[in-house]
Amino acid sequence: IPGNDDAARSIKLFCAMAADAVLAGRKAAAEASKAQEQQAEAAAAAEQAAQSPAAPAVEAPVQQEAPAAE
């Protein structure tokens, strides 16, 4: 319990600490929200890529060799 002579400073200290904690919590929540949004976008892109039909494989044309002259 703060004494009368330190009461004003103690109250300022407690209020400053509480305000800093609130600001840190808001920052952490914003960062977590941004990270979740990025993960959701990446998952949606991966799902869309998995659902889109794959391009058909293109085979190289076969070149036949001329028969060897004997």
Coordinates of C-alpha atoms in Angstrom, one line a residue:
I1 CA 0.0 0.0 0.0
P2 CA 1.6 3.2 -1.0
G3 CA 2.2 5.9 1.6
N4 CA 0.7 9.4 1.2
D5 CA 3.9 10.9 0.0
D6 CA 4.3 8.3 -2.8
A7 CA 0.7 7.9 -3.7
A8 CA 0.7 10.1 -6.8
R9 CA 3.8 8.5 -8.2
S10 CA 2.6 5.0 -7.4
I11 CA -0.7 5.6 -9.1
K12 CA 1.0 7.0 -12.2
L13 CA 3.3 4.0 -12.3
F14 CA 0.4 1.5 -12.0
C15 CA -1.5 3.4 -14.7
A16 CA 1.5 3.5 -17.0
M17 CA 2.1 -0.2 -16.6
A18 CA -1.6 -1.0 -17.3
A19 CA -1.6 1.2 -20.4
D20 CA 1.6 -0.4 -21.6
A21 CA 0.0 -3.9 -21.1
V22 CA -3.1 -2.8 -23.1
L23 CA -1.0 -1.5 -26.0
A24 CA 1.2 -4.6 -26.0
G25 CA -2.0 -6.8 -26.1
R26 CA -3.5 -4.8 -29.0
K27 CA -0.2 -5.1 -30.9
A28 CA 0.0 -8.9 -30.3
A29 CA -3.7 -9.3 -31.3
A30 CA -3.1 -7.4 -34.6
E31 CA 0.0 -9.4 -35.4
A32 CA -1.9 -12.7 -34.7
S33 CA -4.8 -11.6 -36.9
K34 CA -2.4 -10.7 -39.7
A35 CA -0.7 -14.1 -39.4
Q36 CA -4.0 -15.9 -39.5
E37 CA -5.1 -14.0 -42.5
Q38 CA -1.9 -14.8 -44.4
Q39 CA -2.2 -18.5 -43.5
A40 CA -5.8 -18.5 -44.7
E41 CA -4.8 -16.9 -48.0
A42 CA -2.0 -19.5 -48.4
A43 CA -4.4 -22.3 -47.7
A44 CA -7.0 -21.0 -50.1
A45 CA -4.3 -20.7 -52.8
A46 CA -3.1 -24.2 -52.2
E47 CA -6.6 -25.6 -52.3
Q48 CA -7.4 -23.7 -55.5
A49 CA -4.2 -25.0 -57.1
A50 CA -5.1 -28.6 -56.0
Q51 CA -8.6 -28.3 -57.5
S52 CA -7.5 -26.8 -60.9
P53 CA -6.9 -29.4 -63.6
A54 CA -3.3 -30.1 -64.3
A55 CA -2.0 -29.2 -67.7
P56 CA -1.7 -32.2 -69.9
A57 CA 1.8 -33.6 -70.4
V58 CA 3.2 -32.7 -73.8
E59 CA 5.3 -35.4 -75.3
A60 CA 8.2 -34.6 -77.5
P61 CA 7.7 -35.7 -81.1
V62 CA 9.3 -39.0 -81.9
Q63 CA 11.9 -38.8 -84.6
Q64 CA 12.6 -42.0 -86.4
E65 CA 16.1 -42.8 -87.5
A66 CA 16.8 -43.5 -91.1
P67 CA 17.7 -47.2 -91.7
A68 CA 21.5 -47.6 -91.8
A69 CA 22.8 -48.2 -95.3
E70 CA 24.6 -51.5 -95.5

